[in-house]
Amino acid sequence: MIDEKLRMWGRRTQVSLQQTRNSFHFCGGSILNERYVITAAHCVEDKIPADIIIVAGTVNLNRPSIKRVIKQVIFHEEYDPSNSWLNDIALIKVFTPFKPSGNIGFVTLPKQDEAVQQGTAARVSGFGRISEDGSGSKVLQQATIYITDQEYCKNMYNKILYDIYDTHICANDPNISRGSCKGDSGGPLIVNGKLVGLVSWAKGCSLTDYPTVFTRVPSYIDWIEKNAVEI
């Protein structure tokens, strides 16, 4: 069951990225302002804007509220999928602006390089798979996880030959398997009402030993403000 307060938060800021031809959900994102959505670069790197439709303003994909066509995708200039998906961040510009309403709101950003403390509770949400071998959810799912010690995350992923950088932030629940899975990529990690992470990659789904790796949004505020211009 999804708490109603969380449901309202998710409905206003969360989006579903879908294939235009069949409405298949493949990634998440968050509404930044009237013109832009923020997501993970790997979600849109192999697609053209015409292939993607943005669905917003709903927690149930069987009842889509608002749809937007994409005008432009802006990738981070140093995005590198071959190097632990470094700089896995992109902005999507829409043709028709999002207007704030009961169903639409804008996500709150932290300050550039704002610290996120280890152990802090964080909220992750998405329409992705309920389990690693399961199917996606038509209803928005949300879970509370915890910011992981950065050195622990580095050490765990070094064991399997992946690097964790300062522009990554890691989170999971060390006691219960819950959190993000396939289809949640690009979606938000929220701490104290602020967007601090974008779902990027992980070993498996919601493991208790290997945290999920997120793009650390506070590292990119200057880049976001430079590129997400409302014109």
Short mmCIF file of C-alpha atoms in Angstrom, two decimals:
data_model
loop_
_atom_site.label_atom_id
_atom_site.label_comp_id
_atom_site.label_asym_id
_atom_site.label_seq_id
_atom_site.Cartn_x
_atom_site.Cartn_y
_atom_site.Cartn_z
CA MET A 1 0.00 0.00 0.00
CA ILE A 2 1.25 3.48 -0.85
CA ASP A 3 0.88 6.15 1.81
CA GLU A 4 -1.40 8.94 0.54
CA LYS A 5 1.07 11.69 1.40
CA LEU A 6 3.74 9.93 -0.63
CA ARG A 7 1.24 9.31 -3.41
CA MET A 8 0.54 13.03 -3.75
CA TRP A 9 4.25 13.87 -3.79
CA GLY A 10 4.95 11.31 -6.49
CA ARG A 11 2.03 12.25 -8.67
CA ARG A 12 3.05 15.88 -8.94
CA THR A 13 6.75 15.50 -9.74
CA GLN A 14 7.35 12.00 -11.12
CA VAL A 15 7.15 11.16 -14.81
CA SER A 16 7.16 7.98 -16.85
CA LEU A 17 9.25 7.82 -20.02
CA GLN A 18 7.44 5.61 -22.52
CA GLN A 19 7.95 4.32 -26.03
CA THR A 20 5.77 6.32 -28.38
CA ARG A 21 4.76 3.33 -30.48
CA ASN A 22 3.33 1.16 -27.68
CA SER A 23 3.27 3.19 -24.42
CA PHE A 24 5.80 0.81 -22.83
CA HIS A 25 7.33 2.35 -19.69
CA PHE A 26 11.13 2.11 -19.65
CA CYS A 27 12.46 4.82 -17.29
CA GLY A 28 11.52 7.49 -14.80
CA GLY A 29 12.31 11.15 -14.33
CA SER A 30 11.31 14.28 -12.44
CA ILE A 31 9.84 17.60 -13.56
CA LEU A 32 12.38 20.40 -13.06
CA ASN A 33 10.39 23.36 -14.33
CA GLU A 34 7.84 24.23 -17.00
CA ARG A 35 10.11 23.12 -19.83
CA TYR A 36 12.42 20.41 -18.51
CA VAL A 37 12.48 16.91 -17.08
CA ILE A 38 15.61 15.47 -15.48
CA THR A 39 16.54 11.80 -15.93
CA ALA A 40 19.50 9.46 -16.40
CA ALA A 41 21.46 9.77 -19.64
CA HIS A 42 21.46 6.00 -20.19
CA CYS A 43 17.67 6.08 -20.40
CA VAL A 44 17.68 8.15 -23.57
CA GLU A 45 21.13 7.68 -25.11
CA ASP A 46 19.97 5.26 -27.83
CA LYS A 47 16.67 6.95 -28.67
CA ILE A 48 15.52 9.89 -30.74
CA PRO A 49 13.02 12.38 -29.26
CA ALA A 50 10.21 11.13 -31.50
CA ASP A 51 10.53 7.67 -29.95
CA ILE A 52 9.68 8.92 -26.43
CA ILE A 53 6.53 10.27 -24.83
CA ILE A 54 6.46 11.71 -21.30
CA VAL A 55 3.52 10.80 -19.05
CA ALA A 56 3.03 12.98 -15.96
CA GLY A 57 0.50 13.82 -13.28
CA THR A 58 -0.53 10.28 -12.32
CA VAL A 59 0.36 7.41 -10.00
CA ASN A 60 -1.46 4.91 -12.24
CA LEU A 61 -0.24 4.39 -15.81
CA ASN A 62 -3.60 2.90 -16.73
CA ARG A 63 -4.98 6.39 -16.15
CA PRO A 64 -2.47 8.72 -17.83
CA SER A 65 -3.17 12.34 -16.97
CA ILE A 66 -0.78 14.50 -18.97
CA LYS A 67 1.40 13.65 -21.97
CA ARG A 68 4.23 15.67 -23.44
CA VAL A 69 6.18 15.41 -26.69
CA ILE A 70 9.95 15.89 -26.54
CA LYS A 71 11.67 18.77 -28.30
CA GLN A 72 15.30 18.18 -27.28
CA VAL A 73 17.52 15.95 -25.13
CA ILE A 74 20.62 17.44 -23.49
CA PHE A 75 23.26 14.97 -22.32
CA HIS A 76 26.08 15.75 -19.95
CA GLU A 77 29.11 16.38 -22.13
CA GLU A 78 31.24 13.88 -20.19
CA TYR A 79 28.71 11.07 -19.86
CA ASP A 80 30.67 7.81 -20.05
CA PRO A 81 28.71 4.54 -19.91
CA SER A 82 31.96 2.57 -20.22
CA ASN A 83 33.26 4.01 -16.94
CA SER A 84 30.66 3.09 -14.31
CA TRP A 85 28.08 5.27 -16.10
CA LEU A 86 29.93 8.41 -15.05
CA ASN A 87 27.91 11.66 -15.38
CA ASP A 88 24.70 9.72 -16.00
CA ILE A 89 22.42 12.72 -16.26
CA ALA A 90 20.30 14.27 -19.01
CA LEU A 91 17.68 16.98 -19.44
CA ILE A 92 14.61 16.58 -21.61
CA LYS A 93 12.98 19.68 -23.06
CA VAL A 94 9.28 19.47 -23.92
CA PHE A 95 7.34 21.36 -26.57
CA THR A 96 4.34 22.20 -24.37
CA PRO A 97 5.14 23.61 -20.91
CA PHE A 98 4.12 21.91 -17.69
CA LYS A 99 1.76 24.15 -15.73
CA PRO A 100 1.76 23.81 -11.92
CA SER A 101 -1.52 22.36 -10.66
CA GLY A 102 -2.92 19.77 -8.29
CA ASN A 103 -1.35 17.12 -10.52
CA ILE A 104 1.86 18.85 -11.60
CA GLY A 105 4.68 20.25 -9.48
CA PHE A 106 8.40 20.89 -9.77
CA VAL A 107 11.03 18.95 -7.87
CA THR A 108 13.17 20.88 -5.36
CA LEU A 109 16.91 20.92 -6.04
CA PRO A 110 19.70 21.08 -3.45
CA LYS A 111 22.55 23.57 -3.61
CA GLN A 112 25.70 22.88 -5.63
CA ASP A 113 27.80 20.32 -3.72
CA GLU A 114 25.33 20.21 -0.83
CA ALA A 115 26.31 17.36 1.50
CA VAL A 116 24.10 14.31 1.98
CA GLN A 117 24.83 12.54 5.24
CA GLN A 118 25.44 8.81 5.56
CA GLY A 119 22.52 7.01 7.18
CA THR A 120 19.95 9.60 6.16
CA ALA A 121 16.56 8.20 5.16
CA ALA A 122 15.80 8.69 1.46
CA ARG A 123 12.75 8.06 -0.69
CA VAL A 124 13.00 6.29 -4.04
CA SER A 125 10.07 5.76 -6.38
CA GLY A 126 9.17 4.43 -9.79
CA PHE A 127 7.07 2.28 -12.09
CA GLY A 128 9.80 -0.36 -12.48
CA ARG A 129 9.80 -4.05 -11.69
CA ILE A 130 8.54 -5.27 -8.32
CA SER A 131 11.24 -7.97 -8.39
CA GLU A 132 14.25 -8.69 -10.59
CA ASP A 133 12.35 -11.30 -12.61
CA GLY A 134 8.96 -9.63 -12.32
CA SER A 135 7.07 -7.21 -14.48
CA GLY A 136 6.78 -3.45 -14.19
CA SER A 137 4.18 -1.82 -12.00
CA LYS A 138 1.36 0.26 -13.44
CA VAL A 139 1.01 1.90 -10.02
CA LEU A 140 3.78 4.13 -8.65
CA GLN A 141 5.79 2.29 -6.00
CA GLN A 142 7.84 4.02 -3.31
CA ALA A 143 10.28 2.85 -0.66
CA THR A 144 12.42 4.30 2.10
CA ILE A 145 16.12 3.40 1.89
CA TYR A 146 19.24 4.84 3.49
CA ILE A 147 22.31 6.72 2.25
CA THR A 148 25.26 4.32 2.31
CA ASP A 149 28.76 5.05 3.52
CA GLN A 150 30.66 6.07 0.37
CA GLU A 151 33.76 4.02 1.23
CA TYR A 152 31.67 0.92 1.81
CA CYS A 153 30.03 1.40 -1.58
CA LYS A 154 33.42 1.88 -3.26
CA ASN A 155 34.86 -1.22 -1.63
CA MET A 156 31.90 -3.42 -2.55
CA TYR A 157 31.89 -2.40 -6.20
CA ASN A 158 35.66 -2.55 -6.50
CA LYS A 159 35.30 -6.26 -5.77
CA ILE A 160 33.44 -6.67 -9.05
CA LEU A 161 35.62 -4.19 -10.96
CA TYR A 162 33.38 -1.13 -10.94
CA ASP A 163 34.41 2.31 -9.74
CA ILE A 164 32.42 4.62 -7.48
CA TYR A 165 33.16 8.32 -7.95
CA ASP A 166 32.43 11.41 -5.89
CA THR A 167 29.64 12.22 -8.35
CA HIS A 168 27.90 8.98 -7.33
CA ILE A 169 25.78 8.51 -4.23
CA CYS A 170 24.79 5.07 -2.96
CA ALA A 171 21.72 3.96 -1.02
CA ASN A 172 19.87 0.81 0.00
CA ASP A 173 18.28 -0.92 2.97
CA PRO A 174 20.90 -3.21 4.54
CA ASN A 175 18.23 -5.31 6.25
CA ILE A 176 15.40 -5.70 3.75
CA SER A 177 15.44 -6.08 -0.04
CA ARG A 178 13.60 -2.96 -1.14
CA GLY A 179 14.35 -0.06 -3.43
CA SER A 180 14.80 0.45 -7.17
CA CYS A 181 14.84 -2.15 -9.93
CA LYS A 182 14.76 -2.32 -13.73
CA GLY A 183 12.52 0.38 -15.13
CA ASP A 184 13.21 2.77 -12.25
CA SER A 185 16.31 4.28 -13.87
CA GLY A 186 16.30 8.06 -14.06
CA GLY A 187 13.83 8.29 -11.22
CA PRO A 188 14.30 10.36 -8.07
CA LEU A 189 16.08 9.80 -4.79
CA ILE A 190 14.64 12.34 -2.37
CA VAL A 191 16.15 13.44 0.95
CA ASN A 192 14.38 16.04 3.10
CA GLY A 193 12.24 17.05 0.14
CA LYS A 194 15.18 17.60 -2.22
CA LEU A 195 16.27 15.66 -5.30
CA VAL A 196 19.71 14.28 -4.36
CA GLY A 197 19.99 11.34 -6.75
CA LEU A 198 18.92 9.80 -10.06
CA VAL A 199 18.64 6.02 -10.26
CA SER A 200 21.64 4.95 -12.36
CA TRP A 201 22.85 1.36 -11.90
CA ALA A 202 23.37 -1.51 -9.47
CA LYS A 203 24.34 -5.13 -9.07
CA GLY A 204 20.95 -6.81 -9.11
CA CYS A 205 17.80 -5.23 -7.71
CA SER A 206 17.58 -3.79 -4.21
CA LEU A 207 20.28 -5.99 -2.68
CA THR A 208 21.10 -5.68 1.02
CA ASP A 209 24.87 -5.90 0.45
CA TYR A 210 25.35 -4.05 -2.85
CA PRO A 211 23.74 -0.59 -2.73
CA THR A 212 22.07 1.03 -5.71
CA VAL A 213 24.26 3.67 -7.34
CA PHE A 214 22.68 7.03 -8.09
CA THR A 215 23.92 10.09 -9.96
CA ARG A 216 24.69 12.60 -7.19
CA VAL A 217 22.52 15.58 -8.17
CA PRO A 218 24.25 18.16 -5.90
CA SER A 219 27.37 17.68 -8.05
CA TYR A 220 25.48 18.93 -11.12
CA ILE A 221 23.44 21.93 -9.98
CA ASP A 222 25.60 24.42 -11.90
CA TRP A 223 25.29 22.26 -15.03
CA ILE A 224 21.53 21.94 -14.59
CA GLU A 225 21.04 25.68 -14.12
CA LYS A 226 23.18 26.42 -17.16
CA ASN A 227 21.25 24.06 -19.43
CA ALA A 228 17.66 24.00 -18.14
CA VAL A 229 16.80 27.47 -19.38
CA GLU A 230 13.07 28.21 -19.58
CA ILE A 231 12.87 29.74 -23.05
#
